[in-house]
Short mmCIF file of C-alpha atoms in Angstrom, two decimals:
data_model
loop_
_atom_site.label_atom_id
_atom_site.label_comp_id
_atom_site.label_asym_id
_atom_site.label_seq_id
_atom_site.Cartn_x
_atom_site.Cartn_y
_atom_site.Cartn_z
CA UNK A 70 22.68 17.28 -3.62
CA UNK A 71 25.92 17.75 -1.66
CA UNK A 72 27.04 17.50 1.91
CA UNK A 73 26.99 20.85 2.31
CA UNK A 74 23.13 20.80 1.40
CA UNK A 75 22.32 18.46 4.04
CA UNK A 76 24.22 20.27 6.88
CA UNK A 77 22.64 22.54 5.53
CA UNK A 78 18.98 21.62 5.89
CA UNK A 79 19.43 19.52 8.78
CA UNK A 80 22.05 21.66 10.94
CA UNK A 81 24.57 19.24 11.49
CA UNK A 82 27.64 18.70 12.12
CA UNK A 83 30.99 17.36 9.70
CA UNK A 84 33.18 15.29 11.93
CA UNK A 85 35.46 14.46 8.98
CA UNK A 86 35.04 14.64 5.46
CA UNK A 87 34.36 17.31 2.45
CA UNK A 88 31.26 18.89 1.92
CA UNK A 89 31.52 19.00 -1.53
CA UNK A 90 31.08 14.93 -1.73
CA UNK A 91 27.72 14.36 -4.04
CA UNK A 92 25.04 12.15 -2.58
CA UNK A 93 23.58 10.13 -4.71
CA UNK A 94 22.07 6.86 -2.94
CA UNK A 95 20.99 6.34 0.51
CA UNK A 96 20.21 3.71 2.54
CA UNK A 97 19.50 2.35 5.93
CA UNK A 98 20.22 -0.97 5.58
CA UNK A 99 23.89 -1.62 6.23
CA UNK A 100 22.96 -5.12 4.74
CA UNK A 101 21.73 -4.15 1.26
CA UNK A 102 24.22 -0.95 1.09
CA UNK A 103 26.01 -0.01 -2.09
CA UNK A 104 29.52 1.15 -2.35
CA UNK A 105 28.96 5.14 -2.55
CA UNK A 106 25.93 5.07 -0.50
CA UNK A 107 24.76 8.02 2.17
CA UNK A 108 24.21 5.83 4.75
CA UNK A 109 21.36 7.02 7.87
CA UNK A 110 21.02 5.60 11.05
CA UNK A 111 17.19 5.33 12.31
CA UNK A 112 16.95 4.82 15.59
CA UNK A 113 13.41 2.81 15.95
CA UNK A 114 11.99 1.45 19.31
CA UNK A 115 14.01 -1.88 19.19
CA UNK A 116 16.46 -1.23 17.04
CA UNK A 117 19.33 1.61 16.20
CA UNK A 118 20.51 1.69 13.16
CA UNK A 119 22.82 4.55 14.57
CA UNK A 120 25.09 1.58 16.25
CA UNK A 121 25.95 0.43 12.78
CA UNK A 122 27.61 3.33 11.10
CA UNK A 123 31.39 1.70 11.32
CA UNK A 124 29.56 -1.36 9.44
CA UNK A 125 27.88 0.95 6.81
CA UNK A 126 31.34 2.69 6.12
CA UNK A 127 33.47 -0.70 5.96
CA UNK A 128 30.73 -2.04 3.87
CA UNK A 129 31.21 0.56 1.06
CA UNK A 130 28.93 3.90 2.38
CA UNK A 131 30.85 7.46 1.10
CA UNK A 132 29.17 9.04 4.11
CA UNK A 133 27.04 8.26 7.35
CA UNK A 134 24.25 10.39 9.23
CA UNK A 135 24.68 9.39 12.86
CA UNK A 136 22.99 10.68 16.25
CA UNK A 137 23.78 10.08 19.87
CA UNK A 138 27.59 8.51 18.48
CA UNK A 139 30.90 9.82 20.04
CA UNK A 140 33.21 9.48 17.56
CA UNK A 141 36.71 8.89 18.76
CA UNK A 142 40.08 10.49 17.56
CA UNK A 143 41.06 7.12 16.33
CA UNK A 144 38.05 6.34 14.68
CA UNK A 145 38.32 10.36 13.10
CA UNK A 146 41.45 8.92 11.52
CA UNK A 147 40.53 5.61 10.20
CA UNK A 148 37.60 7.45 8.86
CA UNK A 149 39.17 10.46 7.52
CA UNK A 150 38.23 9.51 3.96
CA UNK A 151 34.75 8.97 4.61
CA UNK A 152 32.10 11.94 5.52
CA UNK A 153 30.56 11.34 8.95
CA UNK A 154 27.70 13.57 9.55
CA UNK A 155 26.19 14.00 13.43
CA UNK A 156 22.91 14.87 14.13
CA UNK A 157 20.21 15.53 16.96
CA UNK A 158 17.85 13.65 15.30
CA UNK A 159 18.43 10.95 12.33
CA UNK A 160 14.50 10.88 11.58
CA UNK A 161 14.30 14.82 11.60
CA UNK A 162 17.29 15.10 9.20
CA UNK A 163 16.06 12.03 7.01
CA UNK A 164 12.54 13.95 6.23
CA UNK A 165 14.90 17.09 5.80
CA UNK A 166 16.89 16.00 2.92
CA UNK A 167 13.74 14.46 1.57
CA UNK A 168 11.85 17.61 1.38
CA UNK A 169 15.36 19.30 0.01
CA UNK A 170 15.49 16.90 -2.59
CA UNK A 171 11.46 17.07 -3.30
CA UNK A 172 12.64 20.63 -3.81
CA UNK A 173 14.46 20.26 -7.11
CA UNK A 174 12.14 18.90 -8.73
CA UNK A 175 9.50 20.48 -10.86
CA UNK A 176 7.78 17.38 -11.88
CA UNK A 177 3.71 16.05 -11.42
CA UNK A 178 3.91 14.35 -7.80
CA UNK A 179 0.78 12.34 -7.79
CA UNK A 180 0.00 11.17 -3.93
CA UNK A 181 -2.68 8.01 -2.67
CA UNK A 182 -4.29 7.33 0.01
CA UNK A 183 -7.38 5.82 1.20
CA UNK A 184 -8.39 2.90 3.95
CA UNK A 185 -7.97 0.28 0.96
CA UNK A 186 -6.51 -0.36 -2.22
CA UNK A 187 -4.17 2.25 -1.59
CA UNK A 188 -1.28 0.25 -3.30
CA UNK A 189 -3.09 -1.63 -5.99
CA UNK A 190 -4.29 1.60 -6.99
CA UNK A 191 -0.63 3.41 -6.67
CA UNK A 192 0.72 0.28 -9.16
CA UNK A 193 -2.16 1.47 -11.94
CA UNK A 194 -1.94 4.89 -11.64
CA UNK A 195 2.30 4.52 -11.98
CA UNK A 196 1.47 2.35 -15.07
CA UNK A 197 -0.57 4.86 -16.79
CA UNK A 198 1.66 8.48 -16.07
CA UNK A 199 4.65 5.90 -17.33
CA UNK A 200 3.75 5.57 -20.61
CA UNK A 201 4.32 8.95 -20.83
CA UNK A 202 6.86 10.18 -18.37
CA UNK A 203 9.89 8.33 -16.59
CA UNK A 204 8.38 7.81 -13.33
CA UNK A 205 9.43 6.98 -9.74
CA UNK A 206 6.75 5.26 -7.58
CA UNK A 207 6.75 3.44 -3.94
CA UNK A 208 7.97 0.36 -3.92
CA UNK A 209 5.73 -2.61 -2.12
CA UNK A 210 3.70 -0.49 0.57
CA UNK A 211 7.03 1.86 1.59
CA UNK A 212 4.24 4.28 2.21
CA UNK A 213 4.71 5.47 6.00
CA UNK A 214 7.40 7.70 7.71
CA UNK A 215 10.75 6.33 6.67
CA UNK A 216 9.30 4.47 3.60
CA UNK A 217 7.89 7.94 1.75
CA UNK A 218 10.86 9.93 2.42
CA UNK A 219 13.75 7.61 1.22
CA UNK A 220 11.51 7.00 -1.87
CA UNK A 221 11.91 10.72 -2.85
CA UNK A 222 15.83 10.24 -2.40
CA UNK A 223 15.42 7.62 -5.38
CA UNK A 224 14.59 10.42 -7.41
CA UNK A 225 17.21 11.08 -10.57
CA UNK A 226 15.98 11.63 -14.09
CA UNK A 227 12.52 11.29 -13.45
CA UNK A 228 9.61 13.38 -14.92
CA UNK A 229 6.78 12.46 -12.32
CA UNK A 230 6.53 10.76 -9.17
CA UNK A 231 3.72 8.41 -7.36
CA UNK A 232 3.84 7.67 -3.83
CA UNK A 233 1.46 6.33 -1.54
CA UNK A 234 0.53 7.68 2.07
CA UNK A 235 -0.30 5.38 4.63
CA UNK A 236 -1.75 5.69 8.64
CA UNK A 237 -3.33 4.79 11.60
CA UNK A 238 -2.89 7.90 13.94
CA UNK A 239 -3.74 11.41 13.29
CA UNK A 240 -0.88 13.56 12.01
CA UNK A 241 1.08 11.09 10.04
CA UNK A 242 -0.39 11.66 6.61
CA UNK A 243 0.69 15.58 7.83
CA UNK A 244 3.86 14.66 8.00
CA UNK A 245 3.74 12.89 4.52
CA UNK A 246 2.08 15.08 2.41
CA UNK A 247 4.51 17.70 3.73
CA UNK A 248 7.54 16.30 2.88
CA UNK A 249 6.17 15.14 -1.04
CA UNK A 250 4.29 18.38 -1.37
CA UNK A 251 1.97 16.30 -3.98
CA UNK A 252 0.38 17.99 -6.87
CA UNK A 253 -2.31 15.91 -7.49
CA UNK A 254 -3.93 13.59 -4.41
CA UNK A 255 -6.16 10.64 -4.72
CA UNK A 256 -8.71 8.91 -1.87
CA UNK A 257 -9.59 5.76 -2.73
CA UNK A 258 -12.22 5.45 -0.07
CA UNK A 259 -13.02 5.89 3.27
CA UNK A 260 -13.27 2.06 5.60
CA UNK A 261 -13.02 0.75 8.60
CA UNK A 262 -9.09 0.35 8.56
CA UNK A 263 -7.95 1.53 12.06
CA UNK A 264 -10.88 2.44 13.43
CA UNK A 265 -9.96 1.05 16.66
CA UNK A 266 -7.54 3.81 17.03
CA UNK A 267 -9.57 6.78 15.07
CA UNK A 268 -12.55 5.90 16.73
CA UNK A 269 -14.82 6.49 13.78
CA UNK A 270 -15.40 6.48 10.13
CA UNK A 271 -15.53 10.35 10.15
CA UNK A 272 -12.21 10.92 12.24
CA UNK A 273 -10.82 8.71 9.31
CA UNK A 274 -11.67 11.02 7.08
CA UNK A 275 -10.39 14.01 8.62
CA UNK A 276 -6.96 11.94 8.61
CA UNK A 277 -7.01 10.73 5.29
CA UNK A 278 -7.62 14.58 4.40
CA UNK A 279 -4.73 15.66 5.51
CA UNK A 280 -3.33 14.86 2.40
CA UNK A 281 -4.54 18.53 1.10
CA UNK A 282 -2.17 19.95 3.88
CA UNK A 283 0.99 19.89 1.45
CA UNK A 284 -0.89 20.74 -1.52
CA UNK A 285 -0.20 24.35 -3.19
CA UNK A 286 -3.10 24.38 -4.89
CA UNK A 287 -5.54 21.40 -3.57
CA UNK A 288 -6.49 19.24 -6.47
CA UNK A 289 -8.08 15.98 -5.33
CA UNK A 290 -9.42 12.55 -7.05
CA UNK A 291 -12.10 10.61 -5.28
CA UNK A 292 -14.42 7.50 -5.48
CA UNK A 293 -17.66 9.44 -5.54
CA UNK A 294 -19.49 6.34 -4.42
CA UNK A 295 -17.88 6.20 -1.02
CA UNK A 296 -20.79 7.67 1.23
CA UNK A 297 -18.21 9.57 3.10
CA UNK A 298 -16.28 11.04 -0.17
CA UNK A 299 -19.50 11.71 -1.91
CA UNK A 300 -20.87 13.75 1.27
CA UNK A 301 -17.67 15.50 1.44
CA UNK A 302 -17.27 16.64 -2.24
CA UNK A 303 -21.40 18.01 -2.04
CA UNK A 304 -19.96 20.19 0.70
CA UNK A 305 -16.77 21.25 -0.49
CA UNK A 306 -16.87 21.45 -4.35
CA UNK A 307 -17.58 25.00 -4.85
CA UNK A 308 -14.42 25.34 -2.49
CA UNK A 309 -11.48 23.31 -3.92
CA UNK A 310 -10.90 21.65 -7.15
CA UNK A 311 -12.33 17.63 -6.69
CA UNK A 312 -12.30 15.49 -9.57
CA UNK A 313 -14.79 12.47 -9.27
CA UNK A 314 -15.13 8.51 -9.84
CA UNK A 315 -17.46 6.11 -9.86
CA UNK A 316 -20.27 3.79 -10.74
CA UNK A 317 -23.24 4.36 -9.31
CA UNK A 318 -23.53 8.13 -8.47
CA UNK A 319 -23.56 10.73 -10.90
CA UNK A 320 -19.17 11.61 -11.21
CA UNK A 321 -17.17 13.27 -13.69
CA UNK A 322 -15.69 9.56 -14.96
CA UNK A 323 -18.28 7.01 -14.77
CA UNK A 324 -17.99 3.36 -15.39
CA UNK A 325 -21.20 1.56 -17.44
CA UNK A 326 -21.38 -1.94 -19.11
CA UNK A 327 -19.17 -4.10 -16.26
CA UNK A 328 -18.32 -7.81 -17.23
CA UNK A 329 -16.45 -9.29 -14.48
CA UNK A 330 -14.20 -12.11 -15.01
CA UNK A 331 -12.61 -14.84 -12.82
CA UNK A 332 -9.40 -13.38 -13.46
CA UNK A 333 -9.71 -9.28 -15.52
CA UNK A 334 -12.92 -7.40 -16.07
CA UNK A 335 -13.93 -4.85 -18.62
CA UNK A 336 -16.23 -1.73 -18.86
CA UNK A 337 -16.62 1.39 -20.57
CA UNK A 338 -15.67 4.31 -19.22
CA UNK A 339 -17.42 7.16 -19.86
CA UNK A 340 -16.32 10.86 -19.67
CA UNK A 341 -18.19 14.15 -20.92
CA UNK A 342 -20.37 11.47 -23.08
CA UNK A 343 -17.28 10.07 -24.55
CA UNK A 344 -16.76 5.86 -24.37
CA UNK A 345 -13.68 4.55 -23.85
CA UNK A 346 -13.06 0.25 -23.53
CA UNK A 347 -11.42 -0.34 -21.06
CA UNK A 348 -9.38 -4.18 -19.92
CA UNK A 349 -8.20 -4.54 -16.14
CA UNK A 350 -6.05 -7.31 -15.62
CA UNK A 351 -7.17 -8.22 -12.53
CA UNK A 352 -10.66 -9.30 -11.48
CA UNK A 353 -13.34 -7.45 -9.01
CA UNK A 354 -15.15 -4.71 -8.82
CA UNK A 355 -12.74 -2.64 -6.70
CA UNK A 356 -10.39 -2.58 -9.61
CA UNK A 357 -12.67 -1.05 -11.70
CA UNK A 358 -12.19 1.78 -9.36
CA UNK A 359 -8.83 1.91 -9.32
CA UNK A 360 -8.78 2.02 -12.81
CA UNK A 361 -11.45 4.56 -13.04
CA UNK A 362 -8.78 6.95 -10.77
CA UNK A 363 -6.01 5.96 -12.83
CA UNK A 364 -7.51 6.75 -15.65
CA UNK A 365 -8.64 10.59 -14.33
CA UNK A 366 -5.51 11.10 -13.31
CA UNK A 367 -3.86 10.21 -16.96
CA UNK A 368 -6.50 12.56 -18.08
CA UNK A 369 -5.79 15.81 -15.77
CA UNK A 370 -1.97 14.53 -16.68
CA UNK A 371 -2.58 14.93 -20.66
CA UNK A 372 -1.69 11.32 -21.09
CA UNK A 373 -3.11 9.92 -24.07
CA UNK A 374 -6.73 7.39 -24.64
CA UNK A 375 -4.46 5.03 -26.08
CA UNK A 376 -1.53 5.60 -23.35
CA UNK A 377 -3.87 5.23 -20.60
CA UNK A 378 -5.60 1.99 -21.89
CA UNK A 379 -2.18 0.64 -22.29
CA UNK A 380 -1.32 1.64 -18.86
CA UNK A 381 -4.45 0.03 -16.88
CA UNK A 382 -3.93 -3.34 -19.16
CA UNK A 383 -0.17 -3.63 -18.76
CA UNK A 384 0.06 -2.97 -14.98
CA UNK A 385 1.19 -5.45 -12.57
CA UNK A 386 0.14 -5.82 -8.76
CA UNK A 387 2.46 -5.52 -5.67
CA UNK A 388 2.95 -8.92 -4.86
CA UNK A 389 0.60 -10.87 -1.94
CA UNK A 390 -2.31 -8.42 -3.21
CA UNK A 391 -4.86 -10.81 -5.04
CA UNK A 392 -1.53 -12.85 -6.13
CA UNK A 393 -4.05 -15.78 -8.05
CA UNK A 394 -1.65 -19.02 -8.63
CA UNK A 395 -2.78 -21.75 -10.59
CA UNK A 396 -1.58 -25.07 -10.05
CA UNK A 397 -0.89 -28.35 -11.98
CA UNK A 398 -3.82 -30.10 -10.74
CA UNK A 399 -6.42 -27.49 -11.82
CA UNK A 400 -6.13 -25.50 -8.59
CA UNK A 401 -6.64 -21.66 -7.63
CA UNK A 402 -4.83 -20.10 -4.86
CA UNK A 403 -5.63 -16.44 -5.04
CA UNK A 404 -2.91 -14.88 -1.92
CA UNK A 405 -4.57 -11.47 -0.79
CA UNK A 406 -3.33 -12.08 2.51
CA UNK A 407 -1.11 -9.19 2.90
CA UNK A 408 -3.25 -7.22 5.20
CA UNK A 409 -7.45 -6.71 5.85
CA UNK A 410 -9.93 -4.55 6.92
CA UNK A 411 -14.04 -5.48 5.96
CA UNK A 412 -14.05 -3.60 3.02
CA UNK A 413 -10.95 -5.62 1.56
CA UNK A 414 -12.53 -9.00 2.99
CA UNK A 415 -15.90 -8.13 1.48
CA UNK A 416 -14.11 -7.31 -1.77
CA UNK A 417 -12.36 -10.53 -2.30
CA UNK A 418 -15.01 -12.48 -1.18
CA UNK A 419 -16.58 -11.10 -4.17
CA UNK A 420 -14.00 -11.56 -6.18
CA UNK A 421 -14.01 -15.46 -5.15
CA UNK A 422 -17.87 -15.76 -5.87
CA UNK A 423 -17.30 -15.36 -9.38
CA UNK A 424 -15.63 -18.50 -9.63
CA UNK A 425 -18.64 -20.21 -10.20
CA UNK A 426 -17.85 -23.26 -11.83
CA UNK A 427 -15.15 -24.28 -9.01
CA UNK A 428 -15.63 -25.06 -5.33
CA UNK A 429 -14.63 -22.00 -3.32
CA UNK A 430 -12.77 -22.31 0.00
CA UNK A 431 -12.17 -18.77 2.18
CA UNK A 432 -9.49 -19.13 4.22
CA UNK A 433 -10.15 -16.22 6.66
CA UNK A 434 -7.90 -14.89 9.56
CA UNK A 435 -8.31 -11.75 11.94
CA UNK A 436 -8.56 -8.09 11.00
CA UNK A 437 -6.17 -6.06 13.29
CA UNK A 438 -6.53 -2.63 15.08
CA UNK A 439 -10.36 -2.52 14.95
CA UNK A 440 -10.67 -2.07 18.97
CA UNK A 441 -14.12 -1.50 20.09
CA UNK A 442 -15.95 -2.21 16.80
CA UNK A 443 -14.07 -5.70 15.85
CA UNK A 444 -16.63 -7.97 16.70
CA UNK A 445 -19.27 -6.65 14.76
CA UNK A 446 -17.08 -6.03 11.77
CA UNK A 447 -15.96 -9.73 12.00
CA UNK A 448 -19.59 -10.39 12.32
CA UNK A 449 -20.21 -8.56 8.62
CA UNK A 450 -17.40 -10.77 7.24
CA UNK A 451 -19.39 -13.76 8.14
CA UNK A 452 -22.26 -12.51 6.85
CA UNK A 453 -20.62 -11.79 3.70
CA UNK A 454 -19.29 -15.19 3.59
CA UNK A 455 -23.19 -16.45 3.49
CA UNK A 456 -24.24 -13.66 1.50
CA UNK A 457 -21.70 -14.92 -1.45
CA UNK A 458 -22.55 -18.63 -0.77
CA UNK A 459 -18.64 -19.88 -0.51
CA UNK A 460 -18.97 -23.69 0.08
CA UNK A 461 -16.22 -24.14 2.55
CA UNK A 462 -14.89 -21.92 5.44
CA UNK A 463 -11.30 -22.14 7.62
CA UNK A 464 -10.87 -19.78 9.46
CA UNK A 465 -8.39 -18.77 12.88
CA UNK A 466 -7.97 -15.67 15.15
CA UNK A 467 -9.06 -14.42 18.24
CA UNK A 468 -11.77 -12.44 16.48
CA UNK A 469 -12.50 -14.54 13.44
CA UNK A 470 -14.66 -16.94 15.94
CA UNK A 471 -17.22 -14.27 15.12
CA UNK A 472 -16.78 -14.73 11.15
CA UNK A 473 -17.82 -18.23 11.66
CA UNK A 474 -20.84 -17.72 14.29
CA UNK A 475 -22.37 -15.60 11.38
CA UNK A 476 -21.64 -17.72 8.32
CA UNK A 477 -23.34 -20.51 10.02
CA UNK A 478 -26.31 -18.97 9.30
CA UNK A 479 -26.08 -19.28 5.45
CA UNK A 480 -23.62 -22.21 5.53
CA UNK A 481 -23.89 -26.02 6.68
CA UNK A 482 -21.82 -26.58 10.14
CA UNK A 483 -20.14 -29.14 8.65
CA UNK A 484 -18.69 -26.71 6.01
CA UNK A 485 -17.13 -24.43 8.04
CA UNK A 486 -13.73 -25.30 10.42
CA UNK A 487 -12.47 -23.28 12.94
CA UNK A 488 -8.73 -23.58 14.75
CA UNK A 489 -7.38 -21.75 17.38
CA UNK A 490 -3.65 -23.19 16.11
CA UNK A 491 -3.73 -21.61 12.20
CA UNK A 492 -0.95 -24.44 11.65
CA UNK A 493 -4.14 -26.93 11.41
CA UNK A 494 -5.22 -25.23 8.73
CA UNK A 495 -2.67 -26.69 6.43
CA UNK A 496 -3.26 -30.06 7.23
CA UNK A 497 -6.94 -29.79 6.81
CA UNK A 498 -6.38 -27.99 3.18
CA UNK A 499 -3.87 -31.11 2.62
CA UNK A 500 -6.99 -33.34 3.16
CA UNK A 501 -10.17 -31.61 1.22
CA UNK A 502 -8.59 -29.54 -1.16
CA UNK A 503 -9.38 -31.00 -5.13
CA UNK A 504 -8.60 -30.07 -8.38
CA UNK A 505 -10.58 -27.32 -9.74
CA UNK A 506 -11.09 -25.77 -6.26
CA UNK A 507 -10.24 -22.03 -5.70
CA UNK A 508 -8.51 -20.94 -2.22
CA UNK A 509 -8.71 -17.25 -0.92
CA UNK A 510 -6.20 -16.56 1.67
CA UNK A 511 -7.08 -12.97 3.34
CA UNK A 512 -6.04 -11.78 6.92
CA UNK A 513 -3.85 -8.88 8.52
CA UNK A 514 -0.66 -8.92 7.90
CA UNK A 515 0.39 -9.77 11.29
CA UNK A 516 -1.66 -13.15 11.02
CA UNK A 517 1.02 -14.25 8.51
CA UNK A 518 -1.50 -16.30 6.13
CA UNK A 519 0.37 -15.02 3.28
CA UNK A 520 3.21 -17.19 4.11
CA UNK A 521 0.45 -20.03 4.87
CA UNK A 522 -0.69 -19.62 1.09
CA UNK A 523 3.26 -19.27 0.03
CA UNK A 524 3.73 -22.40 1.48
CA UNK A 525 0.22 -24.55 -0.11
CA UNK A 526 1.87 -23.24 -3.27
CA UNK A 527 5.21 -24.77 -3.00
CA UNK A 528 3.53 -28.10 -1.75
CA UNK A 529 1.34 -28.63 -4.69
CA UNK A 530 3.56 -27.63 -7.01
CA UNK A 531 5.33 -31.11 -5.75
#
């Protein structure tokens, strides 16, 4: 890609440099820039990166794409060896070039989405198509507007591509699916996440279905045991090519014979009457479907039995997603605290019932942008908390009050703790917590408990 491409594509304008200049890297982080670097300027609601362009170019950037900036005559000729690029709209021209660059490429793009499990299931599926082709994928949970689109611009010498597709309006997995133009999509399953601003399970379908939008030819994954998914696919699979996953109903890739550990699980997985072992590295049931999806997808990819086994055992999760620690004096901390909705809570409360010969201590926070519906989904959590006898409950948040008013009724009062402050929570863990005891952190991001179970780490590592 040159700089004539992207004036090009995004109609701007070339205050001073050469069009022929090759772009390579971008970034929008004047900190983290790298001498050579296409530098854009998002302008976000309390921040503009636009302000920093001078920075960016004394820092090392070959080029900046800048909106709303008079450049001055001086400025013209203390630049006049860099490119400076202006704009109407940084964000418009950023998912420009993306698509320009998506362009190039005739490679597998393999897109996930889904209200959970959307990344864990993104790092398996990666693992598998790379043991057969060099392959890009989203870094951490890069997975929304600005994220997506500068993870395409990473693309070089790659072969396929996996990116993950994230929302909580309507219109925004649109957007995505647009500018990646996947080949292959995958739904992990249809939740509660954002349901305060959907409104209902079925509106989050219809947005997590947008995914199809920037499909050529609509080719679609899904867990067939989602009641939503499987509903879906009976109506629509004499319409579209769906591929299917699952456990309990009838699907294309079935898993039989699960042993769930404390810390991996096995299974077979069975296609067209063929067995195939299969070791996930990770415990819980949920990762059985991941690795059911990533194995379909190694299979529509023509990866090998042996590839794909290698892939699902060999993968590694993003970090602060069921992160399990264990400590010198005998200690679990299992950090899944990155973010929550109840079908993630439920899941890892599942996960920390099969720790049966330890003591097993949820640490529970809120569950954000549930609106209307989060007291009675804080309500289930509690109830799931009984329903998986955990001996000892903390928990903190506005909502998570609720969590505890249900768990009382499978768990002794003077078992669970409440705190309004989540700070307590550190000093009461300092107090009960023995060896051999296993800790589940889980809450929404913006509750910060990940940092909470950071921190218990450090300390008992002293």
């Amino acid at each position: 890609m040159k700089i004539r491409d992207i004036l090009n594509v995004t109609s701007g304008k070339l205050i001073t440099g050469k069009e022929e200049l090759e772009c390579e890297n971008f970034s929008k982080d004047t900190r983290t820039i790298q001498k050579g670097d296409i530098y854009i300027g998002i302008k976000g609601e309390k921040f503009d990166g636009n302000q920093f362009w001078k920075q960016a170019l004394d820092n090392g950037a070959a080029a900046v794409i800048i909106q709303e900036i008079e450049v001055t005559e001086e400025e013209k000729v203390k630049y006049s060896n860099k490119t400076i690029i202006l704009v109407q709209d940084t964000l418009k021209a950023l998912y420009e070039i993306a698509k320009y660059k998506r362009s190039l490429y005739d490679i597998p793009v393999v897109a996930i989405t889904g209200s959970v499990g959307k990344t864990s299931t993104k790092d398996m599926i990666a693992s598998v198509v790379s043991t057969k082709f060099k392959t890009l994928k989203t870094e951490g949970n890069n997975n929304n507007n600005i994220g997506l689109p500068f993870t395409i611009l990473r693309l070089k010498a790659h072969e396929a591509m996996v990116v993950e597709m994230g929302m909580n309006h309507f219109g925004e997995i649109s957007l995505l699916t647009d500018i990646a133009k996947p080949t292959l999509a995958v739904i992990t399953n249809i939740g509660t996440s954002h349901i305060g601003n959907l409104g209902s399970r079925e509106n989050i379908l219809k947005a997590k279905l947008e995914i199809l939008e920037g499909m050529k030819i609509p080719k679609v994954i899904i867990n067939n045991d989602n009641d939503l998914l499987h509903d879906w696919y009976e109506k629509n699979k004499d319409k579209i090519e769906i591929h299917t996953v699952g456990i309990e109903n009838n699907s294309e890739l079935m898993a039989k014979s699960i042993e769930l550990g404390e810390e991996s699980s096995e299974f077979k997985a069975i296609a067209e009457k063929k067995e195939t072992e299969i070791q996930v590295p990770v415990a819980g049931t949920h990762f059985v479907y991941n690795a059911l999806c990533a194995m379909e997808v190694g299979i529509i990819l023509g990866i090998s039995t042996n590839q794909i086994q290698n892939g699902i055992a060999k993968f590694e999760l993003t970090k602060k997603r069921m992160d399990i620690r264990q400590l010198e004096n005998g200690a679990i901390i299992i950090n899944d605290a990155y973010n929550a909705s109840f079908e993630s809570m439920k899941a890892s409360l599942k996960v920390l019932a099969e720790y049966k010969e330890h003591r097993k201590i949820a640490v529970l926070g809120d569950m954000f942008e549930l609106g209307d519906f989060a007291k009675g989904l804080h309500e289930n959590v509690g109830k799931e908390v009984a329903k998986n006898k955990i001996d000892i409950l903390i928990a903190s948040g506005e909502n998570s009050k609720y969590i505890v008013e249900k768990a009382k009724e499978g768990l002794k009062s003077e078992n669970i703790y409440y705190f309004e402050d989540k700070e307590k929570i550190e000093e009461l863990l300092l107090k009960i917590v023995k060896p051999n005891d296993v800790i589940l952190f889980k809450a929404s991001n913006g509750m910060q408990f990940y940092k909470l179970a950071e921190r218990m780490v450090e300390i008992w590592k002293k």
